[in-house]
Amino acid sequence: MSGAEKIAVRVAEVTALNALVTRFRFEPVGGGLLPTFSGGAHTVVEMQDGEVKRLNPYSLMSDPFDQTAYTISVRRDDEGRGGSLFMHENVKVGDEMVISNPVNLFSLDLRARKHLMIAGGIGITPFLAQIKQLDRAHGNWELHYSCRSEALGSYVDYLTATHPNDVNVYYDDQKQAIDLENLLDGQPLGTHIYVCGPKGMINWVRAKADALGWPREAVHYEEFLAPQPGKPFEVKLAVSNKVIQVGEQESLLEAMERVGVDAPYLCRGGACGMCETRVIDYAGNFIHRDHWLEDDEHASGEKIMPCVSRFEGKTLVLDR
Amino acid sequence: MTLQFNDETFREDYSFHNSQRAINRFPFPFDKDSYMYAVNMEQHRGGPADSVYEKRFDVDEHYVSEMRDRALVLADDPLRCQSLPHMTLAGWDLLELIMVSKSEDYPDLFQLHRNGDQWHWINKPLGIDDTFTFMDETTLPYGPMEYITRQAQGDFCVLDQRDDNLWMDAGTVTTQADWSLDFDIGMNFFEWHAPVPLAHEKGIFVRALKFLLNIQQGAPARRLNWTMTVNPLLDTSPENYHKWGVQKGTITPENIGAKQHLRVELQTFYRLPRSNALVFPIRCYLCAFQDIVTMPKWGRRLHRVIRDLPEELATYKGFIDNRPMMLDYLSKFDDGLPTSNGIWPEKDSEPPLQV
Amino acid sequence: MSKFQFPPSIISRPVYGTLEARAGKQHLMIADAEGAEALLDLAAPELMARSHIIFISRGTDYAERLKALSPQQFYEGPTYAASVSRIRRVLQDAHMGLQVYLAGTEGLMGQAQNEAMQAGIPHTAIQTEHRGSTARRMQCVHCKGITEDVAIDPFQCAHCGLNLFVRDHYSRRLAAYQGVCIDAEDPGNVPAAKGIYE
Ligand code: HEM
Ligand code: FES
């Protein structure tokens, strides 16, 4: 979105962990080092699935300071948009792929006296990196990890072997459950909760913490804001007298630049207002993603910010 | 081109001066003939050759003397450099960013040799040759942020990112436009900007913050800001305002061209990888009015901008009392001809001053 | 006593509310002087049974009325400085979910809020209600000395003697407003002092 450079990687290992989860290890193409990152960060993996290009975010689970490789774990989702199936079925050792720079929407609050981590299923992955980061800084943490069964408990053996006193595992099929009320009661001031797992689990933890008087700022949860590829659409540029197609993986601004139309921009992130463009005519719906226009301007159908916003419908004519 | 470092002062006798090269590359902040606060941010990925945008951290002829001035300020008042305990990791991030950038961008001046955690840093202009263990504070003479910002021009604010806001939890600030790091430490984006007039109402800070929170690794951004300073004084701090405030009254029609400086801040924004913090380097460039007006376009434009600047801004920037004298001086360099868009001087194409 | 309405100001200036009982097992209430009235307004027997009141009387006689609320724990101290080690001790052993209520002067609330923040409670989760004196706690930006109970502007720094203009810019970390030399550009030209809100 804000134009960060992409990283070319080669798949170095593909390891099936259990019936649902497979781990991938990415090394930089052409040697060199990958950027370091902070525990909780994810990368967006680009997949060329035939005609379709898919972009899926996955938490980085390797040591944030290890610049030789990144690892991710992908849970197979038979119902989803297909990215995880593609990873499971098509990606092989030696393949080259493109991933984004690390982005962290689930970072540790480094002021915390204690980090209380609550994971459900594949939600364990960001914690693996955070634990490595905290261990290096001699941080105070505790993990409560709930999985369906022993067979599906990814990384349980590794975690309990390396941190027997700090890791607590609960198996659904053995009727074990986190005793949340007791767990939250009596935590020292300055404790922060981190929860990553199914939506239901996140809501459960947030509601319980709220009822017990925990401040909102002390409860962190992972929420993926994956860049959704938009549908292609057609635009008529009135001033330059061109009709262009905006592809699913490019912005309207990039499409204009591709055909040589000189469109102003600064931030390319929907914040600066520089690219604001007047709409001359339209029939359809705008997908406004900028932070610049006010709500009523979004509703008016008179303006669009081509660096981030898109359109769905029959006709769009711009003053460019 | 090898850089010649000036031997100059930013206090007492004010021997600071700009070479012709420095004037040519001065980041004149006005891209048109009027000025108002705006979310004027763009990507920071280089720029025209030899411009201040070209390198990630510009090193110029003032480098050695500016670092000497910083050392004096810090010796007087160690509170100008502070880092809350949770910001040490961000300090290491910053040290790495600056060392890597400078050694790649200026290999003849700076060298970094890394062998695992063992780092060897050579700063030739300042005569530093240190070996240390990365991430081990005990192997450096100062904390990592202080160590590296004593070797980098401009102020540095290191912002922790949490709760959808940025928090000024660390920084080295000795060349500031009249604000106090010691006072602002611990504030969030809206709080430390509280004294700025008009911009809150215009929604500038809400939008700017959203942009900053989304800055990604490998995608830095930049903007320019400006104010006015009498004498080339870098340390216009509130702490010392009772000492330098009187200097504002020393300009006269005779000395204003030499004494009155346009002060421009090149502000950049980088995501720091290990800490997820954001660093905000604020690089200050000073240029005397008499040097600015050697560029016909800049002379014309500066007159118009200062003349039409809203009173609130002139008051906030602290030159409302001196504005009439500035306009008397600058009007001599404005012949009413149109100016071209953009900040560059366009010396070859812009017509000379018509008298 | 009617509550003082502070005029609208810049964003860094704290805004105070009205205390309300919140969910939680432990409640810590810190008040000075007329701040006691806010606690009296808040009091309900169930809440008091789980509350620790720290009251800094500053020469007022609210203590008996507060004690009559039968809080779980009650302490009366003469000044903030005399009470701060006790406040720290209480916070040291407290658990997440602790609710903090502050009432009284800006100086008291600012300093107690700072202790609670240091202990790990975000400032947004700490309730405040202003009562009593509107005097400010002020830091001289030049010498860094802090002066309590500044009611006039400009005022002379109690530490370095400079004449200071009283700004609305406020630092939570210092629990203080900023004082800046008022006659730096024109030494000796100091306007007559008047009340900050006059
Ligand atoms: C995160 C990085 C930033 C930091 C640390 C920062 C810090 C500051 C500080 C300390 C001041 C002085 C306030 C005072 O009077 O006490 C200031 C002024 C100001 N800032 Fe920022 N700022 C940042 C980013 C931005 C951005 C992104 C914008 C707008 C797009 C912005 C716009 C302004 C403006 C307009 C002023 C007034 C300057 C003048 O008129 O001289 N700042 N900033
Ligand atoms: S380029 Fe900044 S809003 Fe589009």
Tab-separated table of C-alpha atoms in Angstrom, chain B residues 242, chain C residues 152-157 161-166 180-194:
chain	number	residue	atom	x	y	z
B	242	HIS	CA	15.639	33.319	28.562
C	152	ILE	CA	-1.409	33.705	39.272
C	153	ASP	CA	0.110	34.461	35.895
C	154	PRO	CA	2.841	35.503	35.465
C	155	PHE	CA	4.527	34.233	38.579
C	156	GLN	CA	8.080	34.197	39.780
C	157	CYS	CA	9.756	30.785	39.782
C	161	GLY	CA	13.476	33.610	40.186
C	162	LEU	CA	12.612	34.064	36.487
C	163	ASN	CA	9.221	35.584	35.693
C	164	LEU	CA	7.192	32.835	34.074
C	165	PHE	CA	4.206	32.802	31.773
C	166	VAL	CA	1.850	29.980	32.762
C	180	VAL	CA	8.204	29.900	30.271
C	181	CYS	CA	10.111	33.128	30.781
C	182	ILE	CA	7.730	35.963	29.937
C	183	ASP	CA	10.240	38.759	29.438
C	184	ALA	CA	12.961	36.920	27.534
C	185	GLU	CA	12.647	39.142	24.443
C	186	ASP	CA	12.194	42.353	26.389
C	187	PRO	CA	13.886	41.911	29.778
C	188	GLY	CA	12.118	43.642	32.637
C	189	ASN	CA	8.816	44.040	30.786
C	190	VAL	CA	6.658	41.896	33.063
C	191	PRO	CA	2.905	42.484	33.052
C	192	ALA	CA	1.087	42.709	36.379
C	193	ALA	CA	0.087	39.308	37.734
C	194	LYS	CA	-3.561	38.259	37.755
